[in-house]
Coordinates of C-alpha atoms in Angstrom, one line a residue:
X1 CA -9.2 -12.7 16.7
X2 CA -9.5 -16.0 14.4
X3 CA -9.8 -19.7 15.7
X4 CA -8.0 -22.9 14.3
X5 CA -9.5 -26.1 14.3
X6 CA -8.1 -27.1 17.8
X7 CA -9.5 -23.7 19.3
X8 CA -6.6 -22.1 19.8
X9 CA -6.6 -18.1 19.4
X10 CA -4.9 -15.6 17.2
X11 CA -4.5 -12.3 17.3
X12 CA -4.4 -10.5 13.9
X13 CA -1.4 -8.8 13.7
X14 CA -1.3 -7.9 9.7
X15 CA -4.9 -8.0 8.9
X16 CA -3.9 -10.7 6.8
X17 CA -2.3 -9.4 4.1
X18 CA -3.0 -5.6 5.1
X19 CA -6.7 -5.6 3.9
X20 CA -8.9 -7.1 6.7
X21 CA -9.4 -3.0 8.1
X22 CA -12.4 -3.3 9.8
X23 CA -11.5 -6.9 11.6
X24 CA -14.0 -10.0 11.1
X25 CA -17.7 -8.9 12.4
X26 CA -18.5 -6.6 9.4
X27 CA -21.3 -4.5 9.5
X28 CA -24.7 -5.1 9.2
X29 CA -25.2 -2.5 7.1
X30 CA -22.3 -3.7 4.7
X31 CA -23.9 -7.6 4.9
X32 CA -27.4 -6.1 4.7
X33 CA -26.2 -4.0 1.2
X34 CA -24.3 -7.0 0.0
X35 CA -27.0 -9.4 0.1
X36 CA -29.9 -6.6 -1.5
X37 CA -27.6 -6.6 -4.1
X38 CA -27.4 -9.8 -4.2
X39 CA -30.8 -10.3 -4.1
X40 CA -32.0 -7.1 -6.4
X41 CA -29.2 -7.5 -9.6
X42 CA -26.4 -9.6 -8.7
X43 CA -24.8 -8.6 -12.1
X44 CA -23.8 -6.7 -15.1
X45 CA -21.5 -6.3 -17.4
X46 CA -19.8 -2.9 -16.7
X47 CA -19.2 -2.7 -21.1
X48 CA -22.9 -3.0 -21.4
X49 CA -24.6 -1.0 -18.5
X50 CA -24.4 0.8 -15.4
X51 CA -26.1 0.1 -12.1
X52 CA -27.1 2.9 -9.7
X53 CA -24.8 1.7 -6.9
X54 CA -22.2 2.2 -9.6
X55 CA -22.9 5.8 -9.8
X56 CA -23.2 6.2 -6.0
X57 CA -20.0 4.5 -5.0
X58 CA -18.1 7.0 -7.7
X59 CA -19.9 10.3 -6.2
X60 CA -18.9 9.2 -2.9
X61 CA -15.3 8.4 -3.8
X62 CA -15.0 11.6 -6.0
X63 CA -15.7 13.6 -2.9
X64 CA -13.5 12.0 -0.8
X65 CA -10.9 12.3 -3.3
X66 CA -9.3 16.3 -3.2
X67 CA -9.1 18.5 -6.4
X68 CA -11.3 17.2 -9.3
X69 CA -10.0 12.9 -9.0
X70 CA -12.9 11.6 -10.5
X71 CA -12.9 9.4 -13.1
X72 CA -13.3 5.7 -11.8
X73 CA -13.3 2.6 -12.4
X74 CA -13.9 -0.5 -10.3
X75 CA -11.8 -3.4 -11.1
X76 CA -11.3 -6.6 -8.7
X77 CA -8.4 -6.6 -7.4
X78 CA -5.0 -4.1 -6.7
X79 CA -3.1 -5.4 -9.3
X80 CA -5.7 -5.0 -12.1
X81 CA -6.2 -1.3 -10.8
X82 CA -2.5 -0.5 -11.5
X83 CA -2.9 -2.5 -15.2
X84 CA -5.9 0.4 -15.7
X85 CA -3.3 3.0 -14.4
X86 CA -0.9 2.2 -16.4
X87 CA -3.1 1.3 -19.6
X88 CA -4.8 5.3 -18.8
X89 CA -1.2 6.5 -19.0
X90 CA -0.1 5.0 -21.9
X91 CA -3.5 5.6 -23.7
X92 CA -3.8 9.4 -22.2
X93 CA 0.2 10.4 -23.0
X94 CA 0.6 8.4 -26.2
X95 CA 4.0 7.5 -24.5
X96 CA 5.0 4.2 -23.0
X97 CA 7.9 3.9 -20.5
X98 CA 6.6 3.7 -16.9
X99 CA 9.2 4.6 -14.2
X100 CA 8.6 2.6 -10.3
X101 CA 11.1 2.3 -7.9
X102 CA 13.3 -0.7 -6.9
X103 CA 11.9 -1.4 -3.5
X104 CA 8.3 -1.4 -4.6
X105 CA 4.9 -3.6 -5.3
X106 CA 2.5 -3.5 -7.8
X107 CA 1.1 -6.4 -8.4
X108 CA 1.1 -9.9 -9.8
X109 CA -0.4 -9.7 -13.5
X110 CA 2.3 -8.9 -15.9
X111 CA 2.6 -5.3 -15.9
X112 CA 2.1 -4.4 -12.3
X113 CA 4.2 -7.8 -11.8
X114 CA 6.7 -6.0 -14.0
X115 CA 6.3 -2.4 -12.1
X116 CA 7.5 -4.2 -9.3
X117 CA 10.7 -3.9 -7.8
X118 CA 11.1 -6.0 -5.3
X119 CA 12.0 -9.7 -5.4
X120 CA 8.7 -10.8 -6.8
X121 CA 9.3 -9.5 -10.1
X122 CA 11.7 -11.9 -11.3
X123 CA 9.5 -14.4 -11.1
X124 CA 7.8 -13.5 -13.9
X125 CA 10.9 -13.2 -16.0
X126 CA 11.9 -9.9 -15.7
X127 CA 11.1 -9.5 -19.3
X128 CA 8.2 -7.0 -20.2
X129 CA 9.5 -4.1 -22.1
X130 CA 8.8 0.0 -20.8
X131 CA 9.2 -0.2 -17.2
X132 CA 12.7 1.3 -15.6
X133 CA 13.9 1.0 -12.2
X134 CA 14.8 3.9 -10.3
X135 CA 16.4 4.4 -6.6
X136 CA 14.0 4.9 -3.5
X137 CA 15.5 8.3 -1.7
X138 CA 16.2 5.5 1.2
X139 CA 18.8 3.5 -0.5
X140 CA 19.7 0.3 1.4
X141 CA 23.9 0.1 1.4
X142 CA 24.9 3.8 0.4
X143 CA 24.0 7.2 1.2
X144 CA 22.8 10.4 -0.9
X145 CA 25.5 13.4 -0.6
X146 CA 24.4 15.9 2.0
X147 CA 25.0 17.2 5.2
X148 CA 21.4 17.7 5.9
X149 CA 18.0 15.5 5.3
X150 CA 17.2 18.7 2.6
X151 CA 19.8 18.7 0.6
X152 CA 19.9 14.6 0.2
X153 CA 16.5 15.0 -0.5
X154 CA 17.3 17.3 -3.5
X155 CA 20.0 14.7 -4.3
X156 CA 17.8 12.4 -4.6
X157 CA 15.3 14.3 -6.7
X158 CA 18.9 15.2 -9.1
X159 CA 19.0 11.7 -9.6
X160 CA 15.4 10.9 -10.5
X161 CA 15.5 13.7 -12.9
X162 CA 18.7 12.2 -14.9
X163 CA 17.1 9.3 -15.2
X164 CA 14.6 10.9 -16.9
X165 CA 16.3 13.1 -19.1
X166 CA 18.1 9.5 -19.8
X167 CA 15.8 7.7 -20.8
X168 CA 13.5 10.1 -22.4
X169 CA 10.9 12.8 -21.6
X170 CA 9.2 11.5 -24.5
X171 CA 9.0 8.1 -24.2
X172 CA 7.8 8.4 -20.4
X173 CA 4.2 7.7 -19.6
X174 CA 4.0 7.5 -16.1
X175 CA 5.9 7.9 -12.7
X176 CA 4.1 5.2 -10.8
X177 CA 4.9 5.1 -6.6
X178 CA 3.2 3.8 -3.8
X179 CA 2.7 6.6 -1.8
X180 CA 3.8 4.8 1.5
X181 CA 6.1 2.1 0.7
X182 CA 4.3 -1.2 1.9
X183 CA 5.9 -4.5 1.6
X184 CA 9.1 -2.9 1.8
X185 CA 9.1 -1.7 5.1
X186 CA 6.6 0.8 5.4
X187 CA 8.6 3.6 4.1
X188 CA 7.8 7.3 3.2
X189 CA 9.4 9.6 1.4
X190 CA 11.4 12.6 3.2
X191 CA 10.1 16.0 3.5
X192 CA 9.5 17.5 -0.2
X193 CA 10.3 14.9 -2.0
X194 CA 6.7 14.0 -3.4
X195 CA 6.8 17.1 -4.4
X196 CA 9.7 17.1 -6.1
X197 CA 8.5 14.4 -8.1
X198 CA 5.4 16.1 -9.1
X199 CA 7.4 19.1 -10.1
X200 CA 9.3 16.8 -12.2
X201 CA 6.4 15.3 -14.1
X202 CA 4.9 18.4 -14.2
X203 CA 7.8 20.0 -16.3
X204 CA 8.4 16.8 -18.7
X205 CA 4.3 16.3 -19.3
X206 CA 4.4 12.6 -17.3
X207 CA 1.8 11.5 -15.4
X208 CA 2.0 11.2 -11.3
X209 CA 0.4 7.8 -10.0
X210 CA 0.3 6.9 -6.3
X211 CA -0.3 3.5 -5.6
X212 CA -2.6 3.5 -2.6
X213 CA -3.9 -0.5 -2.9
X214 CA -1.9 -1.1 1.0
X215 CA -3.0 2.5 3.0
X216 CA -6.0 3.6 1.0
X217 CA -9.0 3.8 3.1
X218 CA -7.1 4.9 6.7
X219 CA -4.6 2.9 7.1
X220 CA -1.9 6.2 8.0
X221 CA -4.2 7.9 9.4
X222 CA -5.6 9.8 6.9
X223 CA -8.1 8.6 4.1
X224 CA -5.0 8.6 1.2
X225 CA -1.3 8.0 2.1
X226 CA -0.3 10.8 -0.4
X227 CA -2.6 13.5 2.2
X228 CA 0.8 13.3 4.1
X229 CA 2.5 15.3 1.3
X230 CA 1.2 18.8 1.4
X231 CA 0.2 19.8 -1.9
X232 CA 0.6 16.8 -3.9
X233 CA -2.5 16.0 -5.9
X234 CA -1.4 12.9 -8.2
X235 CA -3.3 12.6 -11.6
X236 CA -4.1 9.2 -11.5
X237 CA -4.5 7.1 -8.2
X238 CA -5.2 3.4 -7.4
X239 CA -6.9 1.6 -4.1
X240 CA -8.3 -1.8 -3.4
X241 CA -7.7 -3.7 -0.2
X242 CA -9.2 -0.9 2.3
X243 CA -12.0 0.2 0.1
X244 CA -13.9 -3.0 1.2
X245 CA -12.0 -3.9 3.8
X246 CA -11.3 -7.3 1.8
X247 CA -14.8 -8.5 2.8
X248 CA -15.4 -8.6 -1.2
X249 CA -12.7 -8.8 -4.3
X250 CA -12.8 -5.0 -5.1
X251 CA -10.2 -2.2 -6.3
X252 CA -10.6 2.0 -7.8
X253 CA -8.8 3.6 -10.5
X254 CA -9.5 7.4 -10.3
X255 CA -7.9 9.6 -12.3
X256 CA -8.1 13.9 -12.8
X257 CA -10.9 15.4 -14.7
X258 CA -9.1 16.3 -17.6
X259 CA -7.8 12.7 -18.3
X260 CA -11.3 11.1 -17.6
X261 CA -12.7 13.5 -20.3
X262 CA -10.2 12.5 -22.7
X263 CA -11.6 9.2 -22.6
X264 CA -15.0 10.1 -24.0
X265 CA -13.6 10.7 -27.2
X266 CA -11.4 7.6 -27.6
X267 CA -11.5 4.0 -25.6
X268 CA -9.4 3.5 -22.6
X269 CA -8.4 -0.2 -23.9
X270 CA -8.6 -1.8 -20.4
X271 CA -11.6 -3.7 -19.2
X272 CA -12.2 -6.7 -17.4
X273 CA -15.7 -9.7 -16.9
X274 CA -16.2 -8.3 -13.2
X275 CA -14.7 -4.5 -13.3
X276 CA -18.0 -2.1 -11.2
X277 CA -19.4 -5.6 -10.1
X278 CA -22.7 -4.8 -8.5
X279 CA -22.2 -6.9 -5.2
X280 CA -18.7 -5.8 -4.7
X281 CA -19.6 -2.4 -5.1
X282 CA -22.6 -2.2 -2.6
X283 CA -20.2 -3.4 -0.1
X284 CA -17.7 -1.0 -0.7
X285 CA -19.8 1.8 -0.7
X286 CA -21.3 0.6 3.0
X287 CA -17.9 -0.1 3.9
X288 CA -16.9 3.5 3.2
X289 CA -20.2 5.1 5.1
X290 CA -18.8 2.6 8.0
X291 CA -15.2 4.0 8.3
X292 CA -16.6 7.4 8.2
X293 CA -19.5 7.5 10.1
X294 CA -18.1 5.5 12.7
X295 CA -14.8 7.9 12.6
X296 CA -12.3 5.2 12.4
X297 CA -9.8 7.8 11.1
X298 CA -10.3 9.3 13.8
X299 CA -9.8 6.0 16.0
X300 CA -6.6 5.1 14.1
X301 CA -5.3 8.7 15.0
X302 CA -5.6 8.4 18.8
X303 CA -4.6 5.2 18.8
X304 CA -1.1 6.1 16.5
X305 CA 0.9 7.7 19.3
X306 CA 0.4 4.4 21.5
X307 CA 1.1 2.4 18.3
X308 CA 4.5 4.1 18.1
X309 CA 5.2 4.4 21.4
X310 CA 5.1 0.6 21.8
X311 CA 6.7 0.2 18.4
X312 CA 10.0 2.1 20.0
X313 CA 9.1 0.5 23.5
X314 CA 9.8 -3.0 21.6
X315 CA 12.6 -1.9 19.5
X316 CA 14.5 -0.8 22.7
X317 CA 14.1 -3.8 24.3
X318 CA 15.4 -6.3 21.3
X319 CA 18.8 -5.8 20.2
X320 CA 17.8 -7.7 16.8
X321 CA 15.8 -5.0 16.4
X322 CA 17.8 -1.8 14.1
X323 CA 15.1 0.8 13.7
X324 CA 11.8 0.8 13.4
X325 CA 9.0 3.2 11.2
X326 CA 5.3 3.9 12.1
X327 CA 2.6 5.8 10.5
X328 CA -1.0 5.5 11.9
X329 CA -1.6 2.1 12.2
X330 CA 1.4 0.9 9.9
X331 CA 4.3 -0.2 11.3
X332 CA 7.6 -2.1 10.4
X333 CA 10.7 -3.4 12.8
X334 CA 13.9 -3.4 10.7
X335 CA 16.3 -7.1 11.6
X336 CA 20.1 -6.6 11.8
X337 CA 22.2 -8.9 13.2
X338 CA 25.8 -8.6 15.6
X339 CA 27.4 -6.7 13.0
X340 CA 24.8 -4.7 11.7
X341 CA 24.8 -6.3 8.4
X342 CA 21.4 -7.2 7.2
X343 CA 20.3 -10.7 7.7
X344 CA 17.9 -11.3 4.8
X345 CA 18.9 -10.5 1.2
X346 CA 15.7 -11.0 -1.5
X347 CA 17.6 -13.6 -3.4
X348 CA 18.2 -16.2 -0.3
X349 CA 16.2 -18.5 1.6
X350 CA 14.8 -17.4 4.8
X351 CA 16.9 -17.4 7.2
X352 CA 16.4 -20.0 10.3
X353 CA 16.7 -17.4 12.8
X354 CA 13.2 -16.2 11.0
X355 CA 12.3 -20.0 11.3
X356 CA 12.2 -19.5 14.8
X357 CA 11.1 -16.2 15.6
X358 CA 7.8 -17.3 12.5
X359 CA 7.4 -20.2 15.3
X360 CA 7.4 -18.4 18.9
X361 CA 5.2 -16.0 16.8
X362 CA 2.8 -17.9 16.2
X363 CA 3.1 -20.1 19.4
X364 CA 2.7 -16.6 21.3
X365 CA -1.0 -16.3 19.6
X366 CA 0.3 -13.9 16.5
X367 CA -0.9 -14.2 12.6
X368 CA 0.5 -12.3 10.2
X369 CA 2.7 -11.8 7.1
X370 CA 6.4 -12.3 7.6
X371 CA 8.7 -10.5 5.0
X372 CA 12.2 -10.5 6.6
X373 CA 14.1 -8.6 7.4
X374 CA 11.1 -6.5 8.0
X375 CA 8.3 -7.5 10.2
X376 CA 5.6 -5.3 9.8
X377 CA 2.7 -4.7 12.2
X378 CA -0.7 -3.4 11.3
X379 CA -3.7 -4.9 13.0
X380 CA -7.6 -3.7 12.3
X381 CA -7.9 -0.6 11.8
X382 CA -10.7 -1.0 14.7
X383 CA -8.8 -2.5 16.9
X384 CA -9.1 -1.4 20.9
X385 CA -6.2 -0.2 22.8
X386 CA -6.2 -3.1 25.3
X387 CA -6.1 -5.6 22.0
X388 CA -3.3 -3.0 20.3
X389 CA -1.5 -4.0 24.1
X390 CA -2.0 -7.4 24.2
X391 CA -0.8 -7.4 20.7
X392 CA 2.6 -6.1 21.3
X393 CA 3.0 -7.8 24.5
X394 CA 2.4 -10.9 22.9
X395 CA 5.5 -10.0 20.0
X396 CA 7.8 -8.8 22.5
X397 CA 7.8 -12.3 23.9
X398 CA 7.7 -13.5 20.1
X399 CA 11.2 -11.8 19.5
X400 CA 13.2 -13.1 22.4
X401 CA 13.6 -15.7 19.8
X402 CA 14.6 -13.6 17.1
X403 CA 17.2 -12.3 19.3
X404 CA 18.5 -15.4 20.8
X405 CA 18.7 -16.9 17.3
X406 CA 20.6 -14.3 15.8
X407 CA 23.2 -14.6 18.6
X408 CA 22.6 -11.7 20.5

């Protein structure tokens, strides 16, 4: 819960922007770590040495990590992990084109602004050469030919596959996805399509990446989104918000043994002031020990049937209310409005029936992120069930006027 300055109370219902994991009374043994870093070597420069809670934080991510994901490193933030991924890819292949999909996120400096798909990539321009856009296997106003969820599956995997025989297997670096869709809905793949796609990458000599910067760290349910994909071990793959649990500006890069040796014979041509910063590193590595010696996997996984449960409860109750998706503690509430039509396109304004329902959110004692036509849920990871409760009780009220607004 957070106060504002007249004391009224808010339940945090996105943990801010899907990072605050472990709420807002951190560990003592996180604080503690921070602050005998602080204390002991506050900093150097990753180019010119390396600090032994450096080397600890990387043994403890390697074995978390499956197959041999090893090489890291530890820039600040999610978007400046995916410029190392992509810089690795491009460095390691000797190719350039990176392939994302259209309803996607990556960033906000200019290549991970420009593997972006969504909305926020025309901002900058829209004009950085090497990335190409490609179809989620959920596409928004058609569907993929099939009579069952298999065969549009392998429709879908048809498609991605002409698109790289199109463009090039050649010129193609990287096929860079997050492994749960975040901002756009909190969308996973179907059944064998990740693998698919490594298949695919496999046979034309691209490099997999899963961007894990939203779910890393627990958020499904299980340590990495991409666990959820039997089989799939991606060869390079990205985290930030969760591995700290945003208490301090950290991110991974972690890439497959045979790319991470490649590097000790050439420079990997990405680097950054603060990349392995010593303070933000102890914290991560006592935030890690926390999720797992506390169990909060474990936590998010009996709480996840509840989650969904009230998830459909809500979406039952509120004709505004389409569909609805939920995976561990990640959930998302797709808008519609009396003709089914979708109420929110990502080149208009927002809407003023979002006006409204932003307001009795907020007035019901809700903060979160609002990214219409979805409206996603995912509170701290450590959240209680009576607090997951309250939480939904409070945006059930919150979307009576959603659903008034809209007409219905």
């Amino acid at each position: 819960y957070l106060f504002d300055d007249k004391g009224h109370k808010f339940l945090d219902w996105t943990s801010q922007a899907v990072c605050s994991n472990v709420g807002y009374d951190l560990p003592d043994t996180v604080i503690d770590a921070t602050m005998k870093q602080m204390k002991e070597l506050p900093f150097v420069y990753g180019g010119l040495g390396i600090v032994e809670v450096r080397a600890r934080l990387s043994k403890l991510c390697g074995e978390l990590l499956p197959a041999d994901l090893q090489g890291m490193v530890f820039p600040s933030s999610g978007s400046e992990a995916n410029e190392a991924a992509i810089m690795c890819a491009r460095r390691y292949t000797g190719k350039f084109k990176v392939i994302n999909w259209y309803r996607s996120y990556h960033g906000g400096t200019t290549n991970a602004q420009q593997a972006t798909g969504d909305f926020r990539r025309w901002f900058g321009g829209d004009h950085v050469p090497g990335f190409v856009k490609a179809s989620n296997p959920y596409p928004l106003f058609w569907d993929l030919k099939g009579d069952t969820e298999e065969e549009r599956t392998q429709m879908a995997l048809n498609m991605l596959e002409e698109q790289v025989l199109n463009e090039g297997p050649d010129t193609i670096a990287l096929i860079q996805f997050e492994s749960v869709v975040g901002g756009g809905g909190v969308i996973m793949p179907p059944k064998g399509y990740m693998q698919g796609v490594r298949a695919i990458c496999d046979k034309y000599e691209i490099l997999l990446h899963c961007d894990e910067v939203m779910v890393g760290f627990g958020r499904t349910g299980r340590l990495f989104g991409f666990q959820h994909y039997d089989g799939v071990v991606p060869d390079i793959v990205t985290a930030a918000k969760g591995i700290s649990s945003a208490a301090l500006p950290i991110s991974m890069m972690a890439t497959r043994k045979h790319i991470m040796e490649a590097f000790e014979e050439m420079p990997l041509g990405w680097g950054s002031t603060y990349q392995a910063h010593p303070v933000a590193m102890a914290c991560a590595y006592e935030n890690v020990k926390y999720l797992l010696n506390e169990n909060v996997l474990g936590h998010v996984q009996e709480l996840a049937p509840k989650f969904e449960d009230a998830m459909k409860t809500i979406s039952e109750n509120h004709p505004s209310i389409k569909q609805y998706r939920a995976v561990g503690m990640f959930g998302c509430f797709d808008v519609h409005t009396l003709d089914g039509s979708n109420p929110q396109l990502q080149h208009t304004a927002v809407d003023s029936a979002f006006v409204a329902y932003k307001k009795a959110y907020t007035e019901n004692g809700l903060m979160g992120l609002l990214r219409p036509p979805h409206l996603h849920v995912a509170p701290p990871l450590t959240i209680t069930e009576d607090e997951l409760m309250d939480g939904f009780e409070r945006q059930d009220k919150a979307l009576y006027a959603l659903d008034d607004a809209l007409g219905f």
